[in-house]
PDB file of C-alpha atoms in Angstrom:
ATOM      1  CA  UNK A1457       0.000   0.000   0.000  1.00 74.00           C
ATOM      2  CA  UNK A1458       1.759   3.289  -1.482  1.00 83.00           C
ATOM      3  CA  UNK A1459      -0.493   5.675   0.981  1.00 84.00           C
ATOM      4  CA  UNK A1460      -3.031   5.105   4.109  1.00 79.00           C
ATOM      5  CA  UNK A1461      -5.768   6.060   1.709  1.00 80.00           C
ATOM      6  CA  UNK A1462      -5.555   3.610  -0.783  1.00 82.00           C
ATOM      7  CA  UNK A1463      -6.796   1.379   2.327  1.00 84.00           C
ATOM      8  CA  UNK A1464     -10.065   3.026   2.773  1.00 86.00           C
ATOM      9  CA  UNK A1465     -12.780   2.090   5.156  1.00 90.00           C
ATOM     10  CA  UNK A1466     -11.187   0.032   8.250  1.00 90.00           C
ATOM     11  CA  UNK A1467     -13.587  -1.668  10.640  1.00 94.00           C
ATOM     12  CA  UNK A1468     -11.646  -3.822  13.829  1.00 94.00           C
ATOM     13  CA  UNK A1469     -13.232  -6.803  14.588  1.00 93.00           C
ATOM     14  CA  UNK A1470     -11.425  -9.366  16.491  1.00 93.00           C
ATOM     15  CA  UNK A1471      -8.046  -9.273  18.736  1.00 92.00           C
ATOM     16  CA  UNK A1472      -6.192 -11.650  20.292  1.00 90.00           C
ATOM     17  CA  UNK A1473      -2.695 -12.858  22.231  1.00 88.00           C
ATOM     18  CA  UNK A1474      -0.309 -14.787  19.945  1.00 87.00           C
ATOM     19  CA  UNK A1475       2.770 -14.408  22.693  1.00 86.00           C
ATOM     20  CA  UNK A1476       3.870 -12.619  24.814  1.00 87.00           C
ATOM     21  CA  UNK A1477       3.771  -8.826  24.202  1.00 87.00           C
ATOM     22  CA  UNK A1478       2.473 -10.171  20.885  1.00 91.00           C
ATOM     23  CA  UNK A1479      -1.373  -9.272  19.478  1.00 92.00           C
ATOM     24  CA  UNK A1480      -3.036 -10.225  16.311  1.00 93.00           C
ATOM     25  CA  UNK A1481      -5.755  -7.381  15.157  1.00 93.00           C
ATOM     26  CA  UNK A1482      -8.184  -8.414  12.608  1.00 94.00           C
ATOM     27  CA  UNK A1483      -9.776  -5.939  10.401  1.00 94.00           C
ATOM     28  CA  UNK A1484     -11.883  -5.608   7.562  1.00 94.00           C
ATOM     29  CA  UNK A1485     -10.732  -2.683   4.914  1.00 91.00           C
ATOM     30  CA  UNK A1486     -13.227  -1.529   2.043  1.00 88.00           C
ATOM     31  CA  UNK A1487     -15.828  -3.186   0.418  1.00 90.00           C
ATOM     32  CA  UNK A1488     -15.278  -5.751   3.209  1.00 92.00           C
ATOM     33  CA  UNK A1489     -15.578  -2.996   5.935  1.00 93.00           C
ATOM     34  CA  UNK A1490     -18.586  -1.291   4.371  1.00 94.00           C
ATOM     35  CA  UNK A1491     -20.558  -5.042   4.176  1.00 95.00           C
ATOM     36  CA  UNK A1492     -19.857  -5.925   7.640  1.00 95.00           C
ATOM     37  CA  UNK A1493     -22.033  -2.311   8.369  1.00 95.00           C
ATOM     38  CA  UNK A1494     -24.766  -3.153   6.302  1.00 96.00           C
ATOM     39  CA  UNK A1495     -25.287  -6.211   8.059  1.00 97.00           C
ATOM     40  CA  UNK A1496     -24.904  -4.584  11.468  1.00 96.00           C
ATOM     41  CA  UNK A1497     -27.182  -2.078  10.284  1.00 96.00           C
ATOM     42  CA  UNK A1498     -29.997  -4.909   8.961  1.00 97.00           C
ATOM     43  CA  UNK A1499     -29.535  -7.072  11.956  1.00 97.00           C
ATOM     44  CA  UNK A1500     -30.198  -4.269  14.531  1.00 96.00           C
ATOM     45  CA  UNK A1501     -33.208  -3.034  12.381  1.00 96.00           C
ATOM     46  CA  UNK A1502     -34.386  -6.679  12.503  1.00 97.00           C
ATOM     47  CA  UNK A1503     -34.232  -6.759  16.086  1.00 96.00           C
ATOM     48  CA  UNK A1504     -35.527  -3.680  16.199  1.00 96.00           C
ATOM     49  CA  UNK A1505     -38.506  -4.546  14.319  1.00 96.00           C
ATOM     50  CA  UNK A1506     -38.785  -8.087  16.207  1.00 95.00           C
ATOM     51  CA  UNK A1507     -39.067  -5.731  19.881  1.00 95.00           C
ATOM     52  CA  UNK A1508     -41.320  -3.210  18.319  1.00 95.00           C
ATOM     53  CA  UNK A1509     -39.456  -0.300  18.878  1.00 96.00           C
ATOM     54  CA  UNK A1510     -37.331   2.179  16.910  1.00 96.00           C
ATOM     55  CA  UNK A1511     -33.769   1.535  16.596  1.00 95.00           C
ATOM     56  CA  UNK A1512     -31.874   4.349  18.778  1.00 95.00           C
ATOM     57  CA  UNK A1513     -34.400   2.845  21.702  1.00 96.00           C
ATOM     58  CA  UNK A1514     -33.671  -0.809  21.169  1.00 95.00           C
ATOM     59  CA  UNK A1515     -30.986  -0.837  24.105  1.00 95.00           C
ATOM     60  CA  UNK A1516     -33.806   0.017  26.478  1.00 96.00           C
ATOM     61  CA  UNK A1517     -36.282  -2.397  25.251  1.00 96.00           C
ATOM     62  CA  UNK A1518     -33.646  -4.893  25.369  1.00 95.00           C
ATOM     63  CA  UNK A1519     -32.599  -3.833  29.405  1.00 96.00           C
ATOM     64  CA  UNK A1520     -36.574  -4.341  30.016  1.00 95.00           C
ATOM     65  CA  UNK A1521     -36.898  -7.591  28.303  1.00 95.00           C
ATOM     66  CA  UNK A1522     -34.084  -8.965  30.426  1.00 96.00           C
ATOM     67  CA  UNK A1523     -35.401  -7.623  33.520  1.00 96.00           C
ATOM     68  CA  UNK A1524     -38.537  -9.075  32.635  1.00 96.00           C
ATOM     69  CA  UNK A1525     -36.817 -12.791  31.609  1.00 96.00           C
ATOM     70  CA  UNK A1526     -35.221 -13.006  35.217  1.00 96.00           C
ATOM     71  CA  UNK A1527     -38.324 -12.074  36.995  1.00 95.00           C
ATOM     72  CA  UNK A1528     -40.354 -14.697  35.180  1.00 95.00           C
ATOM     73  CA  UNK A1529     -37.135 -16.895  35.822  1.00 92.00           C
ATOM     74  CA  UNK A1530     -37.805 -16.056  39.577  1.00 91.00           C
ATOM     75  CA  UNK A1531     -40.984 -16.530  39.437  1.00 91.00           C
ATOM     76  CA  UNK A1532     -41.117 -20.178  38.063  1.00 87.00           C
ATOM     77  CA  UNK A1533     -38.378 -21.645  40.554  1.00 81.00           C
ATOM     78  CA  UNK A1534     -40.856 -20.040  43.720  1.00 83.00           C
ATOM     79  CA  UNK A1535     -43.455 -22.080  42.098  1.00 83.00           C
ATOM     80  CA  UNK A1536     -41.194 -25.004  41.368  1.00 76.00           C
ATOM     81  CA  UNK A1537     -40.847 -25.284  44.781  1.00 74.00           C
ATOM     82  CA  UNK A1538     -43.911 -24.831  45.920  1.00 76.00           C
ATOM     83  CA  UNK A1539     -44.616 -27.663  43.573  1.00 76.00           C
ATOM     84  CA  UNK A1540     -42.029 -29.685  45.253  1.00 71.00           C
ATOM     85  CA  UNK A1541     -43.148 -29.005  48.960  1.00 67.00           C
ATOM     86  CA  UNK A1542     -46.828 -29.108  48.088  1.00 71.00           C
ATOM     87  CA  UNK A1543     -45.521 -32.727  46.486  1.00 70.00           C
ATOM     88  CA  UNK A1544     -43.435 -33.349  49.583  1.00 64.00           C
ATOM     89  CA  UNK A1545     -46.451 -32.978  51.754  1.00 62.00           C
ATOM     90  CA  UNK A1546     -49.052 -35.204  50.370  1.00 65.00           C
ATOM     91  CA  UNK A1547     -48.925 -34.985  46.307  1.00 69.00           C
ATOM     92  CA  UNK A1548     -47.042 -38.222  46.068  1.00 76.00           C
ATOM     93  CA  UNK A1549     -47.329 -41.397  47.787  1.00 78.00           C
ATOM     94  CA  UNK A1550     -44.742 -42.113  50.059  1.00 79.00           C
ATOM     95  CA  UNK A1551     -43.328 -45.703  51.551  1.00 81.00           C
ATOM     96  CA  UNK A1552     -42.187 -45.679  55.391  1.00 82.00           C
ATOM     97  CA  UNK A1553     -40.210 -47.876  57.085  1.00 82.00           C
ATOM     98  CA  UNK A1554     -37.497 -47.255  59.840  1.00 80.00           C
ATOM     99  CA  UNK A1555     -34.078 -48.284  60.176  1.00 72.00           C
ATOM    100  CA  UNK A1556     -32.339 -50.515  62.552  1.00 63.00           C
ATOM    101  CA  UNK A1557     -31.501 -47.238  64.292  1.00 69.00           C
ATOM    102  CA  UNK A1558     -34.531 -45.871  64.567  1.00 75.00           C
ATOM    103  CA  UNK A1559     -34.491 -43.711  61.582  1.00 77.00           C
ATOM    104  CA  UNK A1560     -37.496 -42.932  59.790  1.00 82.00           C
ATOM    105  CA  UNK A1561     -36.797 -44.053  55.822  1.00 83.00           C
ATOM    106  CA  UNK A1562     -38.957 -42.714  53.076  1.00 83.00           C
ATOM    107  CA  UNK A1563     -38.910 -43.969  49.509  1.00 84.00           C
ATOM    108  CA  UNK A1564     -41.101 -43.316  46.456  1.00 85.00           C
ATOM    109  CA  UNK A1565     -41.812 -43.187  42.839  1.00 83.00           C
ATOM    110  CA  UNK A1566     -42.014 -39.733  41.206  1.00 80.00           C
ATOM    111  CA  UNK A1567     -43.737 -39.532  37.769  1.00 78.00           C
ATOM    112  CA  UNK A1568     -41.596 -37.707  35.069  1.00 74.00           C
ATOM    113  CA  UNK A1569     -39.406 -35.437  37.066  1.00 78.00           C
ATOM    114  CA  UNK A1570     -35.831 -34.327  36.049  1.00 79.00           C
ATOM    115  CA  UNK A1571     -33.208 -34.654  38.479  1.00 81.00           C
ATOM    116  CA  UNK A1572     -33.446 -31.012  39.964  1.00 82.00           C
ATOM    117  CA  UNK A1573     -36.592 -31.442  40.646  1.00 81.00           C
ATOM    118  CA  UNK A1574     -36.042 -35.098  42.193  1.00 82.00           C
ATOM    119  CA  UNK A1575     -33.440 -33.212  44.393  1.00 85.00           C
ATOM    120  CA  UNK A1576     -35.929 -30.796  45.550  1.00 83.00           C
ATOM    121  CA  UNK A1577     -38.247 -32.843  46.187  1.00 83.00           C
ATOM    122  CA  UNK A1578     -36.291 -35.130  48.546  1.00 84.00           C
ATOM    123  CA  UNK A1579     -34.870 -31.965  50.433  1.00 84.00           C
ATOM    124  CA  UNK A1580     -38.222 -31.026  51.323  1.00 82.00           C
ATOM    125  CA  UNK A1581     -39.717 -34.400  52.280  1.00 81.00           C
ATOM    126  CA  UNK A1582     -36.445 -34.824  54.622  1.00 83.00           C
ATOM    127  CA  UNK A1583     -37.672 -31.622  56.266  1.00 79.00           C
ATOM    128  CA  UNK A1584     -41.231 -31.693  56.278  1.00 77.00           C
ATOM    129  CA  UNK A1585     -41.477 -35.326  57.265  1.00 75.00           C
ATOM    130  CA  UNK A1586     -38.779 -35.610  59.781  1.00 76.00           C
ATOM    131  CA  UNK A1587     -36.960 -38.470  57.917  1.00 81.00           C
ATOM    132  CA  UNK A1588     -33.443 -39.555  58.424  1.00 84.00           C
ATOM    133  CA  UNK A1589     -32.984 -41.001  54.701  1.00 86.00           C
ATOM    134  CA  UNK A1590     -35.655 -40.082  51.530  1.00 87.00           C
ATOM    135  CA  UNK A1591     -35.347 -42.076  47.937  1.00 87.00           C
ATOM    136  CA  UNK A1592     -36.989 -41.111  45.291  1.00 86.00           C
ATOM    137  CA  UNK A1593     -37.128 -42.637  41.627  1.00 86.00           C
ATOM    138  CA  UNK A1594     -38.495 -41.597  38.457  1.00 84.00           C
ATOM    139  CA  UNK A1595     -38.335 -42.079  34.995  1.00 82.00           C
ATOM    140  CA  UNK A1596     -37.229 -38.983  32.868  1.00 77.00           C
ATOM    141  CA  UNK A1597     -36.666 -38.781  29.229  1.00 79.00           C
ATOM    142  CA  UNK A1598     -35.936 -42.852  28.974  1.00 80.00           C
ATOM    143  CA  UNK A1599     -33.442 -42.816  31.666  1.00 82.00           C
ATOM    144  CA  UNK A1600     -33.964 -43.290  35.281  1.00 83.00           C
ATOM    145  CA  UNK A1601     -33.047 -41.355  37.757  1.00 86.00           C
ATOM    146  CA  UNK A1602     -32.749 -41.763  41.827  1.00 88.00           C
ATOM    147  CA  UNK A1603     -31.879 -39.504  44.594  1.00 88.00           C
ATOM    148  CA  UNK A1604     -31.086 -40.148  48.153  1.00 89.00           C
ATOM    149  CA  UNK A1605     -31.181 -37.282  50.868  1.00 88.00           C
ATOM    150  CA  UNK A1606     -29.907 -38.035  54.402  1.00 89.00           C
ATOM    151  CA  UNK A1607     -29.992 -36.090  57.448  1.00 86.00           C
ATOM    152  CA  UNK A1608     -27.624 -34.930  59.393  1.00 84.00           C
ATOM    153  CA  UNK A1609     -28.223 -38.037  62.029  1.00 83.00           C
ATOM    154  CA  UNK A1610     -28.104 -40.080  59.200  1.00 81.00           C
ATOM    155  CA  UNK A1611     -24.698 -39.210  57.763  1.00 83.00           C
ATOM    156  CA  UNK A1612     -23.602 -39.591  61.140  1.00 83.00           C
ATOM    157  CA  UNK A1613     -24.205 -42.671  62.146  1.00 79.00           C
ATOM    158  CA  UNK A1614     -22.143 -43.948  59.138  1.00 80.00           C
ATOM    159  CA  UNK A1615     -24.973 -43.896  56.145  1.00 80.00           C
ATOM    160  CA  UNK A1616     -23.688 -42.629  52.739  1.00 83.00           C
ATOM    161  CA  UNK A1617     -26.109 -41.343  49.969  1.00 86.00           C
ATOM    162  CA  UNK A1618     -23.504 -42.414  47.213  1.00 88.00           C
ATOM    163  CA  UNK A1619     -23.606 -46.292  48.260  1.00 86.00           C
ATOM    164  CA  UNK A1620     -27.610 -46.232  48.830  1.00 83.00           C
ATOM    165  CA  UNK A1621     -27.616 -45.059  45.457  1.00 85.00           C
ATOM    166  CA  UNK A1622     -25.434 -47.381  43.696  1.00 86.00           C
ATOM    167  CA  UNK A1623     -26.674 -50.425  45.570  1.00 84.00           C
ATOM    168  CA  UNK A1624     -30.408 -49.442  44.861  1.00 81.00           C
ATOM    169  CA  UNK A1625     -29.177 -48.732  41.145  1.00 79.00           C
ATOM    170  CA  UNK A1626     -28.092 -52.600  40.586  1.00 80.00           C
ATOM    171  CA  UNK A1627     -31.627 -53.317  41.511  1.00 77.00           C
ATOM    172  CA  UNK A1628     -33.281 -51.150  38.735  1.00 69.00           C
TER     173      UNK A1628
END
């Protein structure tokens, strides 16, 4: 390149450590540059046009549709665990036996649950039914799925989720 001119249009668009006190810039010069606007410019008026709103207020729109994503985020794991106490409580039918120890045991079957919401749903049972152990097993998306919650009193007298699990696994 004889002069700076000759270059035209220059867009940066990617940087990057090659060593050390060593970067690599990328850029786009001319027809290149001026392309890589355009489609800035027509993907922002898309999304523009997808929120409703005119271009130079599309970073607003786009703060209150966030906002808006996490509160309905919020909002559905409060009711995901209301689900799982209100299931914890008396939605799902629950085995009882007691230990050697005198620990209360609670197992169950759990229709179509992932394992979050297995999880959950033990933690709460421990609690509101005073149990020292709580299994639960489900099916969920052709694979099945157990979870074993101790107590406190539980762990301590030697129990260990991990090997209830596995040796409850070899009889599925």
């Amino acid at each position: 390149v004889g002069r700076t001119g000759e270059i035209g249009l220059l867009v940066l668009v990617g940087e990057g450590g090659i060593g050390a006190n060593m970067r690599r810039i990328e850029a786009l010069t001319g027809m290149g540059a001026y392309e890589f606007f355009r489609q800035r410019r027509e993907m922002t008026e898309n999304m523009a046009a997808a929120l409703k709103v005119e271009v130079n207020k599309l970073p607003e729109r786009v703060d209150r549709v966030l906002h808006r994503v996490k509160e309905l985020e919020s909002d559905l794991r409060r009711r995901g665990r209301e689900e799982m106490a209100s299931l914890a409580s008396g939605g799902i039918t629950w085995d009882e036996s007691t230990a050697a120890g005198g620990e209360k045991i609670l197992t169950a079957v759990a229709e179509d649950l992932d394992v979050q919401s297995l999880r959950e749903l033990a933690e709460h049972a421990l609690a509101a039914k005073a149990a020292g152990a709580v299994g639960i097993a489900t099916v969920h998306g052709g694979k099945a799925n157990m979870v074993v919650a101790l107590s406190g009193e539980a762990v301590k007298s030697g129990l260990n989720a991990v090997e209830l699990v596995r040796k409850a696994g070899r009889l599925l």
